[in-house]
Amino acid sequence: MTDTASTQGFTFESLLEAVQPETGGREILDPATGELVGRVFVPSVSALDEAVATAEQAQPAWAGLGHDERSRLLALAADAVEANAEPLAQLLSREQGKPLNGPNARFEVGACASWLRATASFEFTPEVLVDDGQTYAELHYRPLGVVGAIGPWNWPMMISVWQLAPALRMGNSVIMKPSEYTPLSVLALAEVLNTVLPEGVLQVVAGDGAVGEAMSTHSDIDKIMFTGSISTGKAIIGSSAGNVKRLTMELGGNDAGIVLPDADPKAIAEGLFWGAFINTGQTCAALKRLYVHTDIYDEVCRALTDFAAKVPMGNGRDERNELGPLQNKAQFDIVDSLVESAKSSGAKVILGGDPDREAAGYFYPTTLIADIDPQNPLVTEEQFGPALPIIRYDDVDEAVDLANSLEVGLGSSVWSSDRSAAVEVAARLEAGTTWINSHGGIDPRIPFGGAKQSGYGLEFGVHGLKGLGQPHVVVG
Ligand code: NAD
C-alpha cells in the first residue's frame, strides 16, 4: 500500500510480464489477427480456497479503515489507473479486440478511473428512519465480508470496476473471476490497483466456469456480483443457496428502441448507430432491435445506412478504426447464424451481412437488416454483435407490445422530437432503464439494473453501494 498515487509506471511489456506465468499457461490470441497476445496461468478450483482465506484475513482491517480512508485509497487507485492508462488500453485492445480509439479501449480504461473516483466520492451516512421524540431508528450498512465478482468478456476492465469499487468502498474484500476469454485484462487492472490497495483486499482467480461455480457454492463467500449470460446467472442462483448468498445479477438483454413518427431521421442516425454498435455490438445494454414507424421507416433506414457505412472497422491498433472484431469464434458464429436465418426468411440486407469466414480475425461487417418479421430469431434472440434488425410498425401500441414481448428487459429507448410523447411511451416499457433520444449511456451516479430475466439488484450510485452492504437497523 502506498500513500500516493502509483509510482510504478508500467509499460505494455512490463504489465504483460507481471501478469503472465514464468512458464506454461494457456495461450491468449488476438481476435483481430489470431496472433499470440500472452499466456495465462489457469488456477484450479483449490486455489479459490486459498484466495478466500486471504480475503477473510484482510477484510476486517480494511473495514476498520472506515469510509473516508477507503475512499481516499479508491481515489488513489483511480490515479494509478490514469497513470498507466495507455499500457492498460493496449493490453485490453489486443486481448478483447476492441480498437484503441473511439468508444473502445482507451474509453474503457478512462471509465475505470471515473467509476473508481465517483464511487469514492459518494456521501454515505446512516439513514435516520424515525425520529419523532418517542422512537429513534437508524439504518446502517455494514460490510458483508468476502465478495466474489464474476465477469464477462465484453467490457472486462470496466465491469470489474463496477463490481469491485462499491464492494471495496463498503469495506468488503473482493475475489475477481474474469471471463476465460479476457483474463489478462483483469489481471493487469488488478496489478495496477494493487499498487495502492492493502494486500489481500483485491485478488484475481483467473479460472474457468468451474471456479465460478465453486465461488457460487463457497460457504465463506458472502455475496456474488455477477455479470454475464442469463443461463449462467440462473445456474448461480441455483447453486448459491447453501449459505443464502447475496446476489446482484446483471444478465443478458435484447434492448428495444422505438422511433416515433415525429422523429428526425438524420438527427437521430448517429445516436441510433452508436446505441447499437458500441463495442461492435458486444454490449449488454446496446440497442438490439429497432422498431420504426412506417411513415419514416425508409428515411431512418437510409440515414442509418449512410452513417454506418462510414464507420471504419479493423485492427484496433490502427487509430482510424472505431469498430473491431467479435471477441471470439463462438460469438462470431452466433451473429453469423442469426443473420443467415434472417436472410433466408426473406428479410432485406441493406448493409453488410457478407463476412469473410476464412479471415484470421473474427470480423463481422456492420450489418443492417430491414423488412424483417418481428418473430425472426435475429429480433427475438440476443445477437450480441454488429447486426441490427429494423422492424416496421404502424401503430405505437403494436411497437410497445413487441418491445415488451420478450422475457428480458435491460435497457430500452424512445426516439422523438416531442419529449413528453416519448416519456409517455417510456412509462409503458418493461426495462431497467429507458433512454430518450439516446441509448446505453451510463453514469456512475445513476443506478443501473435489469427488469425481468435481465437480472436484479442495482449497480452504481448510492443504490449500488447499498447492494454491497448488510442493512442493520439500530433502534433506540
Ligand atoms: P457467460 O455467462 O458465458 O460468462 C460470464 C462469466 O461466468 C465468465 O467469467 C464465466 O467463466 C463464468 N461462468 C461460467 N459458468 C459458470 C458457472 N456455472 N458458475 C459461475 N460462473 C460461471 O457470459 P459471457 O458470454 O462472458 O458474457 C456475455 C453475456 O453477458 C451476454 O448475455 C450479455 O448480455 C451479458 N452482459 C450483461 C451485462 C449487464 O450489465 N447486464 C453486462 C455485460 C454483459
Short mmCIF file of C-alpha atoms in Angstrom, two decimals, residues 54-359:
data_model
loop_
_atom_site.label_atom_id
_atom_site.label_comp_id
_atom_site.label_asym_id
_atom_site.label_seq_id
_atom_site.Cartn_x
_atom_site.Cartn_y
_atom_site.Cartn_z
CA THR A 54 -6.55 -14.49 2.34
CA ALA A 55 -9.62 -12.35 1.65
CA GLU A 56 -11.15 -13.26 5.02
CA GLN A 57 -7.95 -12.34 6.78
CA ALA A 58 -7.56 -9.00 5.03
CA GLN A 59 -11.19 -7.86 5.30
CA PRO A 60 -11.54 -6.78 8.98
CA ALA A 61 -8.59 -4.37 8.82
CA TRP A 62 -9.89 -2.97 5.52
CA ALA A 63 -13.35 -2.47 7.05
CA GLY A 64 -11.68 -0.91 10.09
CA LEU A 65 -10.21 1.87 7.96
CA GLY A 66 -13.65 3.46 7.65
CA HIS A 67 -15.32 5.13 4.68
CA ASP A 68 -13.05 8.17 4.48
CA GLU A 69 -9.81 6.23 4.30
CA ARG A 70 -11.20 3.60 1.94
CA SER A 71 -12.47 6.39 -0.30
CA ARG A 72 -9.07 8.06 -0.23
CA LEU A 73 -7.43 4.82 -1.36
CA LEU A 74 -10.02 4.26 -4.10
CA ALA A 75 -9.32 7.76 -5.40
CA LEU A 76 -5.61 6.89 -5.42
CA ALA A 77 -6.46 3.71 -7.29
CA ALA A 78 -8.17 5.90 -9.91
CA ASP A 79 -4.96 7.94 -10.18
CA ALA A 80 -2.97 4.73 -10.63
CA VAL A 81 -5.27 3.64 -13.48
CA GLU A 82 -4.83 7.02 -15.16
CA ALA A 83 -1.05 6.88 -14.73
CA ASN A 84 -1.00 3.51 -16.50
CA ALA A 85 -3.87 4.13 -18.92
CA GLU A 86 -2.02 3.54 -22.18
CA PRO A 87 -0.47 0.13 -21.36
CA LEU A 88 -3.80 -0.98 -19.88
CA ALA A 89 -5.63 0.12 -23.05
CA GLN A 90 -3.05 -1.59 -25.29
CA LEU A 91 -3.46 -4.88 -23.47
CA LEU A 92 -7.25 -4.60 -23.43
CA SER A 93 -7.29 -3.85 -27.14
CA ARG A 94 -5.13 -6.83 -28.01
CA GLU A 95 -6.90 -9.31 -25.80
CA GLN A 96 -10.51 -8.17 -26.22
CA GLY A 97 -10.13 -6.92 -29.80
CA LYS A 98 -11.73 -3.50 -29.32
CA PRO A 99 -9.94 -0.61 -31.01
CA LEU A 100 -7.82 1.78 -29.00
CA ASN A 101 -9.72 4.70 -30.44
CA GLY A 102 -13.42 5.67 -30.35
CA PRO A 103 -15.68 4.49 -27.51
CA ASN A 104 -13.45 1.49 -27.00
CA ALA A 105 -10.22 0.56 -25.13
CA ARG A 106 -8.98 3.99 -24.03
CA PHE A 107 -12.56 4.96 -23.28
CA GLU A 108 -12.99 1.81 -21.14
CA VAL A 109 -9.83 2.47 -19.13
CA GLY A 110 -10.94 6.08 -18.65
CA ALA A 111 -14.30 4.82 -17.39
CA CYS A 112 -12.49 2.60 -14.84
CA ALA A 113 -10.83 5.69 -13.36
CA SER A 114 -14.08 7.73 -13.39
CA TRP A 115 -16.08 4.96 -11.74
CA LEU A 116 -13.46 4.46 -9.03
CA ARG A 117 -13.34 8.18 -8.33
CA ALA A 118 -17.12 8.60 -8.34
CA THR A 119 -17.63 5.57 -6.11
CA ALA A 120 -15.08 7.01 -3.68
CA SER A 121 -16.91 10.35 -3.62
CA PHE A 122 -20.50 9.35 -2.76
CA GLU A 123 -21.81 10.65 0.57
CA PHE A 124 -22.87 7.61 2.56
CA THR A 125 -24.12 8.09 6.08
CA PRO A 126 -26.60 6.19 8.28
CA GLU A 127 -30.19 6.98 7.43
CA VAL A 128 -32.46 8.24 10.21
CA LEU A 129 -35.67 6.24 9.73
CA VAL A 130 -37.76 7.58 12.60
CA ASP A 131 -37.10 10.45 14.99
CA ASP A 132 -40.44 11.53 16.49
CA GLY A 133 -39.42 12.19 20.08
CA GLN A 134 -40.52 8.72 21.17
CA THR A 135 -38.75 6.42 18.76
CA TYR A 136 -35.34 6.78 17.18
CA ALA A 137 -34.25 4.38 14.47
CA GLU A 138 -31.27 4.41 12.14
CA LEU A 139 -30.38 2.26 9.15
CA HIS A 140 -26.69 1.37 8.78
CA TYR A 141 -24.96 -0.71 6.13
CA ARG A 142 -22.18 -2.96 7.44
CA PRO A 143 -19.66 -4.82 5.27
CA LEU A 144 -20.83 -8.24 4.09
CA GLY A 145 -17.39 -9.88 4.20
CA VAL A 146 -15.93 -11.52 1.09
CA VAL A 147 -17.45 -10.61 -2.28
CA GLY A 148 -16.97 -12.80 -5.35
CA ALA A 149 -17.09 -10.89 -8.64
CA ILE A 150 -17.68 -12.93 -11.79
CA GLY A 151 -17.43 -11.07 -15.08
CA PRO A 152 -17.89 -11.32 -18.86
CA TRP A 153 -15.53 -10.66 -21.78
CA ASN A 154 -17.14 -7.66 -23.47
CA TRP A 155 -16.06 -4.82 -21.13
CA PRO A 156 -13.76 -6.79 -18.85
CA MET A 157 -12.00 -3.93 -17.07
CA MET A 158 -14.93 -1.57 -16.74
CA ILE A 159 -17.34 -4.21 -15.49
CA SER A 160 -14.72 -5.42 -13.00
CA VAL A 161 -14.56 -1.89 -11.60
CA TRP A 162 -18.35 -1.72 -11.41
CA GLN A 163 -18.18 -4.78 -9.17
CA LEU A 164 -15.05 -4.16 -7.12
CA ALA A 165 -15.31 -0.40 -6.46
CA PRO A 166 -18.58 -0.43 -4.47
CA ALA A 167 -17.61 -3.71 -2.79
CA LEU A 168 -14.33 -2.22 -1.54
CA ARG A 169 -15.89 1.12 -0.65
CA MET A 170 -18.32 -0.74 1.64
CA GLY A 171 -15.49 -2.50 3.48
CA ASN A 172 -15.57 -5.90 1.80
CA SER A 173 -12.63 -7.80 0.34
CA VAL A 174 -13.01 -8.97 -3.25
CA ILE A 175 -12.11 -12.00 -5.35
CA MET A 176 -12.46 -11.42 -9.10
CA LYS A 177 -13.15 -14.27 -11.52
CA PRO A 178 -12.70 -12.87 -15.04
CA SER A 179 -14.01 -14.49 -18.18
CA GLU A 180 -11.66 -17.14 -19.58
CA TYR A 181 -11.63 -15.07 -22.81
CA THR A 182 -10.21 -11.91 -21.18
CA PRO A 183 -8.25 -12.83 -18.03
CA LEU A 184 -5.13 -10.78 -18.81
CA SER A 185 -7.09 -7.52 -18.90
CA VAL A 186 -8.49 -8.10 -15.42
CA LEU A 187 -5.19 -9.37 -14.02
CA ALA A 188 -3.48 -6.25 -15.39
CA LEU A 189 -6.11 -3.96 -13.92
CA ALA A 190 -5.73 -5.63 -10.51
CA GLU A 191 -1.93 -5.36 -10.78
CA VAL A 192 -2.29 -1.59 -11.14
CA LEU A 193 -4.95 -1.24 -8.41
CA ASN A 194 -2.83 -3.32 -6.03
CA THR A 195 -0.01 -0.78 -6.20
CA VAL A 196 -2.34 1.24 -3.96
CA LEU A 197 -4.60 -1.21 -2.08
CA PRO A 198 -3.58 -3.15 1.04
CA GLU A 199 -2.51 -6.72 0.43
CA GLY A 200 -5.21 -9.36 0.20
CA VAL A 201 -8.10 -6.96 -0.24
CA LEU A 202 -8.36 -7.49 -4.01
CA GLN A 203 -7.38 -10.79 -5.66
CA VAL A 204 -7.97 -12.40 -9.04
CA VAL A 205 -8.52 -16.11 -9.56
CA ALA A 206 -8.42 -16.38 -13.34
CA GLY A 207 -10.04 -19.79 -13.64
CA ASP A 208 -12.82 -21.09 -15.85
CA GLY A 209 -16.53 -21.68 -15.24
CA ALA A 210 -15.73 -24.38 -12.68
CA VAL A 211 -14.03 -21.75 -10.48
CA GLY A 212 -17.08 -19.52 -10.95
CA GLU A 213 -19.31 -22.37 -9.87
CA ALA A 214 -17.09 -23.05 -6.85
CA MET A 215 -17.43 -19.38 -5.91
CA SER A 216 -21.19 -19.59 -6.03
CA THR A 217 -21.25 -22.60 -3.70
CA HIS A 218 -18.44 -21.41 -1.39
CA SER A 219 -19.65 -21.10 2.20
CA ASP A 220 -17.20 -18.28 3.02
CA ILE A 221 -18.12 -16.03 0.09
CA ASP A 222 -20.94 -13.80 1.25
CA LYS A 223 -22.05 -12.16 -1.97
CA ILE A 224 -21.71 -12.71 -5.70
CA MET A 225 -21.71 -9.82 -8.11
CA PHE A 226 -22.40 -11.50 -11.44
CA THR A 227 -22.42 -10.02 -14.92
CA GLY A 228 -22.91 -12.44 -17.77
CA SER A 229 -25.48 -14.54 -19.57
CA ILE A 230 -28.93 -15.44 -18.29
CA SER A 231 -28.18 -19.16 -18.33
CA THR A 232 -25.07 -18.78 -16.14
CA GLY A 233 -26.98 -16.37 -13.90
CA LYS A 234 -29.68 -18.98 -13.34
CA ALA A 235 -27.02 -21.61 -12.53
CA ILE A 236 -25.51 -19.27 -9.91
CA ILE A 237 -28.90 -18.50 -8.38
CA GLY A 238 -29.44 -22.26 -8.02
CA SER A 239 -26.03 -23.10 -6.59
CA SER A 240 -25.71 -20.16 -4.20
CA ALA A 241 -28.49 -21.19 -1.82
CA GLY A 242 -26.23 -23.07 0.62
CA ASN A 243 -25.27 -20.01 2.66
CA VAL A 244 -28.13 -17.80 1.43
CA LYS A 245 -25.63 -15.77 -0.55
CA ARG A 246 -26.49 -12.23 -1.55
CA LEU A 247 -26.61 -11.79 -5.32
CA THR A 248 -26.53 -8.96 -7.82
CA MET A 249 -27.43 -10.28 -11.24
CA GLU A 250 -26.61 -8.21 -14.33
CA LEU A 251 -27.69 -10.55 -17.10
CA GLY A 252 -28.35 -10.52 -20.83
CA GLY A 253 -30.64 -8.17 -22.67
CA ASN A 254 -32.20 -7.63 -26.06
CA ASP A 255 -32.91 -3.92 -25.89
CA ALA A 256 -35.68 -2.41 -27.98
CA GLY A 257 -35.68 1.10 -29.40
CA ILE A 258 -38.90 2.70 -30.66
CA VAL A 259 -38.72 5.54 -33.18
CA LEU A 260 -41.93 7.60 -33.11
CA PRO A 261 -43.28 9.09 -36.37
CA ASP A 262 -42.23 12.65 -35.48
CA ALA A 263 -38.51 11.85 -35.05
CA ASP A 264 -35.98 13.46 -37.38
CA PRO A 265 -34.17 10.56 -39.14
CA LYS A 266 -31.00 12.48 -39.95
CA ALA A 267 -30.73 13.97 -36.46
CA ILE A 268 -31.05 10.59 -34.71
CA ALA A 269 -28.93 8.45 -37.05
CA GLU A 270 -25.65 8.88 -35.17
CA GLY A 271 -27.24 8.21 -31.77
CA LEU A 272 -29.03 5.13 -33.12
CA PHE A 273 -25.80 3.85 -34.63
CA TRP A 274 -23.66 4.13 -31.51
CA GLY A 275 -26.55 2.92 -29.33
CA ALA A 276 -26.49 -0.31 -31.32
CA PHE A 277 -22.88 -0.69 -32.40
CA ILE A 278 -20.82 0.49 -29.42
CA ASN A 279 -18.10 -2.10 -28.77
CA THR A 280 -19.08 -3.63 -32.13
CA GLY A 281 -22.47 -4.55 -30.69
CA GLN A 282 -21.00 -6.59 -27.84
CA THR A 283 -22.67 -4.59 -25.11
CA CYS A 284 -25.35 -5.78 -22.72
CA ALA A 285 -27.44 -2.61 -22.91
CA ALA A 286 -26.95 -1.93 -26.62
CA LEU A 287 -29.88 -1.32 -28.93
CA LYS A 288 -30.54 -4.77 -30.40
CA ARG A 289 -33.93 -4.36 -32.16
CA LEU A 290 -35.19 -1.13 -33.64
CA TYR A 291 -38.91 -0.51 -34.22
CA VAL A 292 -39.53 2.35 -36.67
CA HIS A 293 -42.87 3.90 -37.63
CA THR A 294 -43.81 3.20 -41.23
CA ASP A 295 -44.12 6.94 -42.07
CA ILE A 296 -40.37 7.47 -41.64
CA TYR A 297 -39.12 3.88 -41.99
CA ASP A 298 -37.33 4.30 -45.32
CA GLU A 299 -35.74 7.60 -44.29
CA VAL A 300 -34.43 6.13 -41.00
CA CYS A 301 -33.01 3.11 -42.84
CA ARG A 302 -31.29 5.42 -45.32
CA ALA A 303 -29.86 7.78 -42.69
CA LEU A 304 -28.62 4.89 -40.58
CA THR A 305 -27.03 3.16 -43.56
CA ASP A 306 -25.30 6.37 -44.65
CA PHE A 307 -23.82 6.85 -41.18
CA ALA A 308 -22.94 3.18 -40.57
CA ALA A 309 -21.18 2.74 -43.91
CA LYS A 310 -18.63 5.40 -42.94
CA VAL A 311 -17.52 3.98 -39.57
CA PRO A 312 -14.26 2.08 -40.08
CA MET A 313 -13.81 -1.46 -38.77
CA GLY A 314 -10.46 -3.22 -38.49
CA ASN A 315 -7.48 -4.00 -36.30
CA GLY A 316 -7.80 -1.98 -33.11
CA ARG A 317 -4.20 -0.80 -33.12
CA ASP A 318 -4.88 1.23 -36.26
CA GLU A 319 -6.03 4.57 -34.82
CA ARG A 320 -8.57 5.07 -37.62
CA ASN A 321 -10.74 2.13 -36.62
CA GLU A 322 -13.73 2.53 -34.34
CA LEU A 323 -15.18 -0.96 -34.73
CA GLY A 324 -13.28 -4.20 -34.18
CA PRO A 325 -13.70 -7.95 -34.43
CA LEU A 326 -16.03 -10.13 -32.41
CA GLN A 327 -14.10 -11.25 -29.36
CA ASN A 328 -14.33 -14.98 -30.04
CA LYS A 329 -15.31 -17.53 -32.65
CA ALA A 330 -18.37 -18.71 -30.72
CA GLN A 331 -19.79 -15.17 -30.78
CA PHE A 332 -18.93 -14.78 -34.47
CA ASP A 333 -20.88 -17.98 -35.21
CA ILE A 334 -23.93 -16.77 -33.23
CA VAL A 335 -24.08 -13.50 -35.18
CA ASP A 336 -23.44 -15.28 -38.47
CA SER A 337 -26.16 -17.86 -37.97
CA LEU A 338 -28.74 -15.29 -36.81
CA VAL A 339 -28.08 -13.08 -39.84
CA GLU A 340 -28.30 -16.13 -42.13
CA SER A 341 -31.66 -17.04 -40.58
CA ALA A 342 -32.88 -13.50 -41.27
CA LYS A 343 -31.66 -13.64 -44.85
CA SER A 344 -33.29 -16.98 -45.56
CA SER A 345 -36.59 -15.66 -44.17
CA GLY A 346 -36.61 -13.03 -46.93
CA ALA A 347 -35.53 -10.03 -44.82
CA LYS A 348 -33.60 -7.37 -46.72
CA VAL A 349 -29.88 -6.82 -46.06
CA ILE A 350 -29.33 -3.08 -46.50
CA LEU A 351 -25.73 -3.12 -45.28
CA GLY A 352 -23.13 -5.84 -44.63
CA GLY A 353 -24.19 -9.42 -44.00
CA ASP A 354 -21.29 -10.83 -46.02
CA PRO A 355 -18.49 -11.88 -43.62
CA ASP A 356 -15.20 -13.37 -44.73
CA ARG A 357 -15.39 -16.64 -42.84
CA GLU A 358 -11.85 -17.64 -43.79
CA ALA A 359 -10.17 -14.49 -42.38
#
